[in-house]
Coordinates of C-alpha atoms and ligand atoms in Angstrom, one line a residue:
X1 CA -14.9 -29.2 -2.5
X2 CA -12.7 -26.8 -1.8
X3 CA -13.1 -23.6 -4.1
X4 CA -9.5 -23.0 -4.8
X5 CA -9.2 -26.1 -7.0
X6 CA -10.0 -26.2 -10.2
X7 CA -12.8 -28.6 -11.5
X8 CA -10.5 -30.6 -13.3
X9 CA -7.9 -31.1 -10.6
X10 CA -8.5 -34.2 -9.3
X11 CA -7.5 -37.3 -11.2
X12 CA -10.0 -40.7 -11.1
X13 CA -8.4 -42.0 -7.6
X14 CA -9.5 -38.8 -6.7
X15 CA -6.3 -37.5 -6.2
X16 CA -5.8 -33.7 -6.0
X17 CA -3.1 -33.1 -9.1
X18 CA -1.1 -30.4 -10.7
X19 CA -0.4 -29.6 -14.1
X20 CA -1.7 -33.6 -15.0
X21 CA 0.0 -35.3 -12.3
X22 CA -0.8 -36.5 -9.2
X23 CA 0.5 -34.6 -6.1
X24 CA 0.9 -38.4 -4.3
X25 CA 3.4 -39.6 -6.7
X26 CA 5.1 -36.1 -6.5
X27 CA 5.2 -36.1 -2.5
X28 CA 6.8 -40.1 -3.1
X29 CA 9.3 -39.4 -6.0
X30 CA 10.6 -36.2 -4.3
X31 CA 10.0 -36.5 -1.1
X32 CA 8.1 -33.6 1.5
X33 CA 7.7 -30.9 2.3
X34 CA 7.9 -30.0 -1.7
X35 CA 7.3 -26.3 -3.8
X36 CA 4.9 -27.6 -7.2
X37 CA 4.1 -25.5 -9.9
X38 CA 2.1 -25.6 -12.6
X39 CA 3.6 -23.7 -14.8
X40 CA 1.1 -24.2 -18.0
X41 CA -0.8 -21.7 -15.2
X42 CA 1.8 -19.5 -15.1
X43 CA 1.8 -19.2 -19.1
X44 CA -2.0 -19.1 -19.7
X45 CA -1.5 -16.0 -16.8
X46 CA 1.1 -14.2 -19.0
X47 CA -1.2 -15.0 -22.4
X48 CA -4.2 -13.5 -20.6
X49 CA -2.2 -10.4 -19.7
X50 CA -1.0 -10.0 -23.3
X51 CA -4.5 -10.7 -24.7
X52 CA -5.8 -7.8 -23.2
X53 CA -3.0 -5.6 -24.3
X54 CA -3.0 -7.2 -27.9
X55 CA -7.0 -6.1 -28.1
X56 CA -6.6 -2.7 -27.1
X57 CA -4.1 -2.5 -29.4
X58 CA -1.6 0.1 -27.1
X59 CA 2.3 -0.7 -26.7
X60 CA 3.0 -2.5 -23.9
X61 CA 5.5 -4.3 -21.9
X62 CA 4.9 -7.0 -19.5
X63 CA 7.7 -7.3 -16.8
X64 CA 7.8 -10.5 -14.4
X65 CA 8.5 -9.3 -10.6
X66 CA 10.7 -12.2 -10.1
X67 CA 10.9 -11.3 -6.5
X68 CA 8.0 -13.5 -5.8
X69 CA 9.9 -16.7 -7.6
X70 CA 13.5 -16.6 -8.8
X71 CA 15.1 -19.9 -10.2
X72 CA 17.3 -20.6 -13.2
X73 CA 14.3 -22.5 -14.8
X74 CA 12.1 -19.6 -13.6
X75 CA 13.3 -17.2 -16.1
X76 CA 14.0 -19.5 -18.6
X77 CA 9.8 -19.8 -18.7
X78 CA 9.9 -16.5 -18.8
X79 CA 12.1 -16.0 -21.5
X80 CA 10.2 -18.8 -23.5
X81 CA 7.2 -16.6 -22.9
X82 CA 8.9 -13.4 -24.6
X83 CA 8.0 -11.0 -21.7
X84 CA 10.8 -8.8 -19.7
X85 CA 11.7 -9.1 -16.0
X86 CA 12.6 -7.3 -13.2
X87 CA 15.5 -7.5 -10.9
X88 CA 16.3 -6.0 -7.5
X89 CA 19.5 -7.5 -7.0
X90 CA 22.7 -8.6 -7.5
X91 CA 21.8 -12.1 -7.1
X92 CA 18.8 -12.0 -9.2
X93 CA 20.5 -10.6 -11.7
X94 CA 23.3 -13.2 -11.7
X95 CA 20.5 -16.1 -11.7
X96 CA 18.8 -14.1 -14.5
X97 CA 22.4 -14.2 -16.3
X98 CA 22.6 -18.1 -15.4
X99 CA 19.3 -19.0 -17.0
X100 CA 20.7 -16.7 -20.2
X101 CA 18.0 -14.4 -20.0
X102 CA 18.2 -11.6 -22.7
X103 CA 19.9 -8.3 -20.5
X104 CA 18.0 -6.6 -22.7
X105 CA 14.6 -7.1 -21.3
X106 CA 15.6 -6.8 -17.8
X107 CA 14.6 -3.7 -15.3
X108 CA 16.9 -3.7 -12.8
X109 CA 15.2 -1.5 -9.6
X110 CA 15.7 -1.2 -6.1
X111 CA 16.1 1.8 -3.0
X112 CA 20.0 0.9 -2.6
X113 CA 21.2 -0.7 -5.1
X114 CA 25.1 -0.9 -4.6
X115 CA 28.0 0.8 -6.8
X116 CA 29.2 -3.3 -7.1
X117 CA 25.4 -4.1 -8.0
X118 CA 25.1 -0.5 -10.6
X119 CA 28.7 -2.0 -12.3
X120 CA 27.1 -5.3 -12.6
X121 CA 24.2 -4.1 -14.7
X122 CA 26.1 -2.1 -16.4
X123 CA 28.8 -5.0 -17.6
X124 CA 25.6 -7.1 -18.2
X125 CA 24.1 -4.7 -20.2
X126 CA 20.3 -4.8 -18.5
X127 CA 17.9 -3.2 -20.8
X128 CA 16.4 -0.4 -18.2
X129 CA 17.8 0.8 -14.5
X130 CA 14.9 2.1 -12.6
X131 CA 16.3 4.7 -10.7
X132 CA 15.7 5.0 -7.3
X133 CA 16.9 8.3 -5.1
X134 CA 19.5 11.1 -6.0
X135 CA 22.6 9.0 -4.7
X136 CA 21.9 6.6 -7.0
X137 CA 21.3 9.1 -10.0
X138 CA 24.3 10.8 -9.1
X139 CA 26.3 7.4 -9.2
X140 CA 24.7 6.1 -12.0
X141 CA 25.9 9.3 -13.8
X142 CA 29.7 9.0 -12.9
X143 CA 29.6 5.4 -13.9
X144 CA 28.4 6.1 -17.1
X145 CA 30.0 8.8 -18.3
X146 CA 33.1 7.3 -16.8
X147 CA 32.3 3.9 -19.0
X148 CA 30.7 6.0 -22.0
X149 CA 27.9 4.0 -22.0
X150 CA 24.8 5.0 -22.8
X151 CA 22.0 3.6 -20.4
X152 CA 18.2 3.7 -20.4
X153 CA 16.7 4.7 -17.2
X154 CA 13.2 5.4 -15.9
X155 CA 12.6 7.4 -12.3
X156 CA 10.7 5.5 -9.7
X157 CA 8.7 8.0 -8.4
X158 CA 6.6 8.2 -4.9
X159 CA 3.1 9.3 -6.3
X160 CA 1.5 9.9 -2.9
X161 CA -1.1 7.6 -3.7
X162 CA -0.9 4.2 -1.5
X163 CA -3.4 1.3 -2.6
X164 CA -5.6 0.0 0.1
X165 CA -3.9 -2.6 1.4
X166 CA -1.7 -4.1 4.3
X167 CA 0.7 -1.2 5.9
X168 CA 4.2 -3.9 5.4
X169 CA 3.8 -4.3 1.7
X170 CA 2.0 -0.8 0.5
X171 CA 4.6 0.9 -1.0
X172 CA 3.3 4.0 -3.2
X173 CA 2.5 6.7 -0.8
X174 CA 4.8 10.0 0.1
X175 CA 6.2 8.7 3.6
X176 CA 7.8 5.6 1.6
X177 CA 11.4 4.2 1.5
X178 CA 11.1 3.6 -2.5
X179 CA 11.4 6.5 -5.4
X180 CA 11.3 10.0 -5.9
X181 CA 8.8 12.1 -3.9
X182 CA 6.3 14.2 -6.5
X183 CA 4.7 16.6 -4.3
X184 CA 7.4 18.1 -2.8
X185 CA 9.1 18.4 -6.1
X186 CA 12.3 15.9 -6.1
X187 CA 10.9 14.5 -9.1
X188 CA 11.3 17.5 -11.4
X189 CA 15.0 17.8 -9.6
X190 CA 15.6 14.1 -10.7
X191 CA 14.4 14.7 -14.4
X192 CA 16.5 17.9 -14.7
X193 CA 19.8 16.2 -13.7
X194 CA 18.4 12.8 -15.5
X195 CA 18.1 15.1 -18.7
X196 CA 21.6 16.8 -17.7
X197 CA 23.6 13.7 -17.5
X198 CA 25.2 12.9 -21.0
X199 CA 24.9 8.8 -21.0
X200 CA 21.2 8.4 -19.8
X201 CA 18.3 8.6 -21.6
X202 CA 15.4 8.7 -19.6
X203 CA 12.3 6.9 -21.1
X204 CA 9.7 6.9 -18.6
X205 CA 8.3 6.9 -14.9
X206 CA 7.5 3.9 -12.6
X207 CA 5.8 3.8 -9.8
X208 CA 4.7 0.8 -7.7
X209 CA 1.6 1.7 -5.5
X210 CA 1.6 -1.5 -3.2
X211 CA 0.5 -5.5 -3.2
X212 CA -2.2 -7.9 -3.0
X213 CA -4.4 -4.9 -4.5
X214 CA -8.1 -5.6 -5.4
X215 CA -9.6 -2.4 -6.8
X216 CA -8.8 -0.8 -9.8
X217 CA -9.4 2.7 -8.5
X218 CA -5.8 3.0 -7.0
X219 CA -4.3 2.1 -10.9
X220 CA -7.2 4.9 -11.9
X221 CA -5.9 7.2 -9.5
X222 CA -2.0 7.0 -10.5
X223 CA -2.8 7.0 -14.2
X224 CA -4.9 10.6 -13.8
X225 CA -2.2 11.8 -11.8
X226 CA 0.8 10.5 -13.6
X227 CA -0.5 11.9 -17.2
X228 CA -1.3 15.4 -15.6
X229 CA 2.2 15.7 -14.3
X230 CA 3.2 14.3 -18.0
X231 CA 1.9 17.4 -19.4
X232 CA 3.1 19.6 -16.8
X233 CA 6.6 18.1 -17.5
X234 CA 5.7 18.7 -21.4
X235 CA 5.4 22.0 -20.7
X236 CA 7.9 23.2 -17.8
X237 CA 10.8 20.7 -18.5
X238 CA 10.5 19.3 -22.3
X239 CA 10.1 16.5 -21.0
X240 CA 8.6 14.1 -23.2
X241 CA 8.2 10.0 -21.3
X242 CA 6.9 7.7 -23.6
X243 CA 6.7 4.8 -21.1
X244 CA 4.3 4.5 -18.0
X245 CA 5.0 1.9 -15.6
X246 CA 2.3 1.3 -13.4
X247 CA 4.1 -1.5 -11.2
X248 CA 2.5 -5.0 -9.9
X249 CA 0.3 -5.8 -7.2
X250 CA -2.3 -7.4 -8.8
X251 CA -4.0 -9.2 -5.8
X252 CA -5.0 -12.7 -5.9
X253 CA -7.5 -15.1 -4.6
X254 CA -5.6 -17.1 -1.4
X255 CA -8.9 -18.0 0.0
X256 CA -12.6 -18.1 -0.2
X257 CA -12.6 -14.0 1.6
X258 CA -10.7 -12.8 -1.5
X259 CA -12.9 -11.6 -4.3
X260 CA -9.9 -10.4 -6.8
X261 CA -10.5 -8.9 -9.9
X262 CA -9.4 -10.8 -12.8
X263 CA -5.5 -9.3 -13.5
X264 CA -6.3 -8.8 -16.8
X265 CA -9.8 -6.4 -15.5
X266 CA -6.9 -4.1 -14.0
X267 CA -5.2 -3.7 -17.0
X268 CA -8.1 -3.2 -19.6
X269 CA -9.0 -0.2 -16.5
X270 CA -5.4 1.1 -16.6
X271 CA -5.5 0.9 -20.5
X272 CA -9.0 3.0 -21.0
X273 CA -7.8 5.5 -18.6
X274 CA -4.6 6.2 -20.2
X275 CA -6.3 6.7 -23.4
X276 CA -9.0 9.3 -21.6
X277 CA -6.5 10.9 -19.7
X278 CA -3.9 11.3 -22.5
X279 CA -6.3 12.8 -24.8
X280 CA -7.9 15.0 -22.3
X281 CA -4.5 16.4 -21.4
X282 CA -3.1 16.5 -25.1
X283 CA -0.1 14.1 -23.9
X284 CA 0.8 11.6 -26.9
X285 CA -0.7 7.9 -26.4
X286 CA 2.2 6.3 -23.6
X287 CA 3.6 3.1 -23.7
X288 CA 2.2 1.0 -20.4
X289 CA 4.4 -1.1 -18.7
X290 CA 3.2 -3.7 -16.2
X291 CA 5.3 -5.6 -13.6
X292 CA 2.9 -8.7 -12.3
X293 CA 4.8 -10.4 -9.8
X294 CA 2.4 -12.5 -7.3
X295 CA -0.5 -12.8 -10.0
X296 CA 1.3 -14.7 -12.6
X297 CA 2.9 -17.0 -10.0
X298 CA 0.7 -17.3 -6.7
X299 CA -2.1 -19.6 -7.9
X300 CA 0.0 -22.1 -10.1
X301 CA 1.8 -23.0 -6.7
X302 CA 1.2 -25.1 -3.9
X303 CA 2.9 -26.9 -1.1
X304 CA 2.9 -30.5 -0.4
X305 CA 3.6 -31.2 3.3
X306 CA 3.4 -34.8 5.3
X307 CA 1.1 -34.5 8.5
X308 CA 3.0 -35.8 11.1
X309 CA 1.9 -35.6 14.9
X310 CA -0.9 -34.0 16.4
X311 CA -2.6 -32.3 19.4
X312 CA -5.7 -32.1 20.8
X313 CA -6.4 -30.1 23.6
X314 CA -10.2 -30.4 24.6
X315 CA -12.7 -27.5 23.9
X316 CA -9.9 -25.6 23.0
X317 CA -7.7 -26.8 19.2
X318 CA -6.4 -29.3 17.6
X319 CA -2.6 -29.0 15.9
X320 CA -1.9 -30.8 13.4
X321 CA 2.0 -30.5 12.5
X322 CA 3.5 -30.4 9.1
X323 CA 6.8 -31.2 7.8
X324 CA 7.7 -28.0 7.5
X325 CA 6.7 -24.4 8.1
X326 CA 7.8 -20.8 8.9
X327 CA 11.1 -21.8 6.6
X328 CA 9.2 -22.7 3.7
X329 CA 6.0 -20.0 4.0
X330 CA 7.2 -17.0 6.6
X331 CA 4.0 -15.0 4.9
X332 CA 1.1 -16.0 7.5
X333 CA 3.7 -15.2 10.3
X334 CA 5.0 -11.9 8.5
X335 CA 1.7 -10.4 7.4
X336 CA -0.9 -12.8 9.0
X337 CA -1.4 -13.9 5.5
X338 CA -4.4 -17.0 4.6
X339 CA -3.6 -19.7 3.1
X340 CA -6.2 -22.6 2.1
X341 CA -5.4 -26.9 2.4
X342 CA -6.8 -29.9 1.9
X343 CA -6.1 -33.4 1.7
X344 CA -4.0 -34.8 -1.4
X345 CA -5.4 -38.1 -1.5
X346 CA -9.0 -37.0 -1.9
X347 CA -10.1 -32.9 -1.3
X348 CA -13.8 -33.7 -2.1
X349 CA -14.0 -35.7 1.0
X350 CA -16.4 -33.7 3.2
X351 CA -14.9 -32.0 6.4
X352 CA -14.9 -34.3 9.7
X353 CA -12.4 -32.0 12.0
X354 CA -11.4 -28.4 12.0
X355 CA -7.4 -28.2 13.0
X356 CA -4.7 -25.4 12.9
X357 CA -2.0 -26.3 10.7
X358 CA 1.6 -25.9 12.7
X359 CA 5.3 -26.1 11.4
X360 CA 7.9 -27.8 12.7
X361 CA 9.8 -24.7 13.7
X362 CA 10.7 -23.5 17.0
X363 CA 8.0 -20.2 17.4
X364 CA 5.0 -20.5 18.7
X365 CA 4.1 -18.2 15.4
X366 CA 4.7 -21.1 13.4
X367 CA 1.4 -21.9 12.5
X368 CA 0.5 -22.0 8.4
X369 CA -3.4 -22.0 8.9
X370 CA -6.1 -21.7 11.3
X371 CA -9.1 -23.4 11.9
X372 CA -8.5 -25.4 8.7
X373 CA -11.4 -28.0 7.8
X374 CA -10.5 -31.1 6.5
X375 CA -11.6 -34.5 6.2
X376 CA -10.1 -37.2 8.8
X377 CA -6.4 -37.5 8.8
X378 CA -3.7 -39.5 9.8
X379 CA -0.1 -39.4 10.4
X380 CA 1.6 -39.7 7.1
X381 CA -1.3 -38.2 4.7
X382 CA 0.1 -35.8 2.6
X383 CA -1.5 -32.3 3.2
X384 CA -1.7 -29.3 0.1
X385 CA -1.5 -25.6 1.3
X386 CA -2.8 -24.0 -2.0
X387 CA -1.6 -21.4 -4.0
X388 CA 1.9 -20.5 -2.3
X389 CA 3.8 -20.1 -5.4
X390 CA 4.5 -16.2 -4.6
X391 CA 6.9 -15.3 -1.7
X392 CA 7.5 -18.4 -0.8
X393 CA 10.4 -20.6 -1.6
X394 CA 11.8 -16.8 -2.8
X395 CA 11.7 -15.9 1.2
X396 CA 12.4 -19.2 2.4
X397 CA 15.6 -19.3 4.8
X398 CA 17.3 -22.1 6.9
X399 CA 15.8 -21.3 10.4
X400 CA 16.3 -24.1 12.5
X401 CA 18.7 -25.5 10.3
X402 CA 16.0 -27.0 8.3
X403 CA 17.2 -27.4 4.6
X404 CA 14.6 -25.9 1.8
X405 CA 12.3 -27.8 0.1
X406 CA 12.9 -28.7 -3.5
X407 CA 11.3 -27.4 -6.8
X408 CA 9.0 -29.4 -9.2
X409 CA 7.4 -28.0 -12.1
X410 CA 4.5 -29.8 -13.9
X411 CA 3.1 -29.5 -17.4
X412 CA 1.0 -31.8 -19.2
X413 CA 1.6 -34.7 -17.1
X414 CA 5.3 -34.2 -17.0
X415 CA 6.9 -33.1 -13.4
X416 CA 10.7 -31.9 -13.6
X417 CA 12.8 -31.1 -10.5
X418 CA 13.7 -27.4 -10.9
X419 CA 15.3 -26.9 -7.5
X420 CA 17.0 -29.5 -5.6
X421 CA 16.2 -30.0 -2.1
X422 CA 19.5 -28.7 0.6
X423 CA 21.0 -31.2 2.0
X424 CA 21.9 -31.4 5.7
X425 CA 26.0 -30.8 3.8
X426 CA 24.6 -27.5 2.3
X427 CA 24.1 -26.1 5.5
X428 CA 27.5 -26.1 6.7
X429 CA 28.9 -25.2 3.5
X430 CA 29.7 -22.1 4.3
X431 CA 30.5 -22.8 8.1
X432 CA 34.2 -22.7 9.0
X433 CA 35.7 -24.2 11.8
X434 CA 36.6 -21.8 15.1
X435 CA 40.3 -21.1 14.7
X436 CA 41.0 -20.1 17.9
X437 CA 43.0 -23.3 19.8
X438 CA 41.3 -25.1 22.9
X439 CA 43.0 -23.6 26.1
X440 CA 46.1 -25.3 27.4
X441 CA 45.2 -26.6 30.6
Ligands
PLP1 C1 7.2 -6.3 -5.7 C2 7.1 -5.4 -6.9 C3 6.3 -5.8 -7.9 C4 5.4 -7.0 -7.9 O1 4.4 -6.9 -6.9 P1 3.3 -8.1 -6.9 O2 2.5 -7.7 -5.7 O3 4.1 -9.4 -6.6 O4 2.6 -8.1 -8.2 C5 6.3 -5.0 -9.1 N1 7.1 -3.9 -9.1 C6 8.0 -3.5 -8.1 C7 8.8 -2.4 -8.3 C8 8.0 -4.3 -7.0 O5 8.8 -3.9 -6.0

């Protein structure tokens, strides 16, 4: 069986099921194609992460990258959980605000964040702005002295390090669009006139070093360099951060090639050299902030899709077409990402075929996997791409005029519709008729 799936995933008709219930009656009740979650996943990820933390025994702060899956219920989990989140919009925001998530524990980052967007966390009252570039410190210091409001901040700073990872989503090396460059000095500048400006107290640096990372030697890295420029700031600037923020990208398993650490093996490495490093460099113990984004949501996803025609070209492939596509999952067209299926109704069957899964969409890109194996299929069957519960129904888009799936979360045996599938009326809702009258013939 395939390796993705946990032992326990498969109910006596054999079934493939997610958070104890079965993926058929979900694909029936709501329809296909269809986001599912498991969100008892999602929390034993978040208690793992805090475990390690709790054992160590160092401050901490664990920040959702909601990025990878925004919904109203999606921070209300995460509020129930206790842990912060980030933000890198407007419209996050506002759905964080919708789903009454304490403003306190929110991060709000991002390379151009708006003087609308910068008003809006201000009014809110967002617990940290990670800021981004000089414009943005410069606005941020108008606005607040304007507003007399006193506002944490932390610098997101470009630490010249970049994880090893793909070019589109590594983000942490000096030739980046995101944060303050160290080498060439711009991040002294930015803490000078961050310590200048009367309303912002700056608290800490954040840096972000990529995605989909699976060695903890690019974490080691920004940790040795991060506390030696701490005490260089200690010394040159009286500068004294008390928070790190070592960013996301803890990468996960998507298929049988990936041989992720366990999140938690990243943290406990980022812990131990925090505490060598401070101590070697006489910097007080820091503060380590985390900001999992894929790794708490990726694996508790999964997409159910209904096989509908295929194609078999001889000695060449077979197709076999899905429901949906591209609209739902752009991330194997985007990065050439891998995603794993197998067949709802039973996934220990053994394989009989090997087919390329295809959207429905009009690219010839529109393909989910290659050179899947599966057991025999027919039209109708309802297929499960595994672990899609990161960057996907948060990049989903209309192409095609295909509405979005809907959302379901499971947890012990209960499903609940989080989302609700677009109807063919939501797509025009915004449309307005052309004003311009027909010629006069
Ligand atoms: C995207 C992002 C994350 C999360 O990255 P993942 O790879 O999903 O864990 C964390 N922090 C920042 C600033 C990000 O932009």
């Amino acid at each position: 069986m395939n390796e993705q799936i946990k032992t326990d995933a498969l109910n006596s008709a054999h079934h493939l099921m997610v958070g104890g219930v079965d993926t058929l009656t979900l694909a029936k009740k709501y329809q296909t194609p269809l986001y599912v979650y498991d969100t008892g996943a999602i929390r034993a990820e978040i208690a793992a992460f805090k475990q390690v933390f709790e054992e160590n025994h160092v401050d901490y702060q664990i920040s959702y990258a909601s990025k990878a899956f925004a919904t109203v219920a999606m921070y209300q989990l995460i509020a129930q959980e206790h842990i912060h989140c980030d933000v890198v919009s407007g419209g996050e925001l506002y759905t964080a605000q919708q789903a009454d998530f304490p403003m306190a524990a929110v991060s709000f980052h991002g390379n151009n964040k708006s003087l609308a967007e910068l008003t809006m966390a201000l009014d809110a009252g967002v617990g940290t702005i990670v800021v981004d570039n000089f414009g943005e410190l410069r606005q941020l210091t108008t606005l607040t002295t304007q507003r007399q409001q006193p506002t944490t901040i932390m610098l997101r700073i470009a630490p010249g390090i970049s994880a090893h990872t793909h070019d589109y989503i590594s983000t942490g090396q000096a030739d980046s669009k995101f944060g303050f460059d160290l080498d060439s000095g711009q991040a002294d500048q930015a803490i000078k006139a961050a310590q200048a400006a009367p309303y912002l107290k700056l608290v800490g640096i954040h840096c972000h070093i990529g995605s989909q990372i699976f060695e903890v030697n690019g974490f080691e890295m920004i940790v040795d360099k991060l506390v030696s420029e701490f005490a260089r700031w200690q010394r040159e600037l009286d500068f004294y951060p008390q928070i790190m923020n070592v960013g996301g990208g803890f990468g996960v398993k998507y298929t049988a090639e990936d041989h992720p650490l366990q999140p938690t093996d990243f943290v406990d490495a980022i812990i131990k050299e925090t505490r060598a490093q401070t101590a070697a460099q006489q910097v007080p113990m820091l503060e380590i902030w985390i900001e999992p984004g894929r790794s708490l949501v990726a694996t508790a996803g999964m997409t159910l899709y209904t096989i509908g025609d295929e194609k078999d070209i001889p000695g060449i492939r077979k197709y076999l077409s899905v429901d949906g596509g591209m609209g739902d999952n752009i991330r194997p067209a985007l990065y050439q990402a891998k995603y794993e299926a197998v067949l709802a109704k039973n996934p220990a069957l053994p394989a009989e075929q090997v087919a390329s899964i295809a959207g429905k969409y009009c690219e010839s890109g529109d393909m989910l996997i290659w050179n899947q194996q599966l057991p025999a299929t027919a039209p109708g069957d309802v297929l499960a791409v595994l672990d899609t519960g990161a960057y996907g129904y948060s990049m989903a888009s209309n192409y095609n005029r295909n509405p979005r799936p809907a959302v379901v979360f499971c947890e012990q045996g209960h499903s609940q519709l989080v989302v609700q599938r677009e109807s063919y009326a939501d797509l025009t809702r915004l449309d307005l008729p052309l004003s311009v009258p027909e010629k006069t013939k």
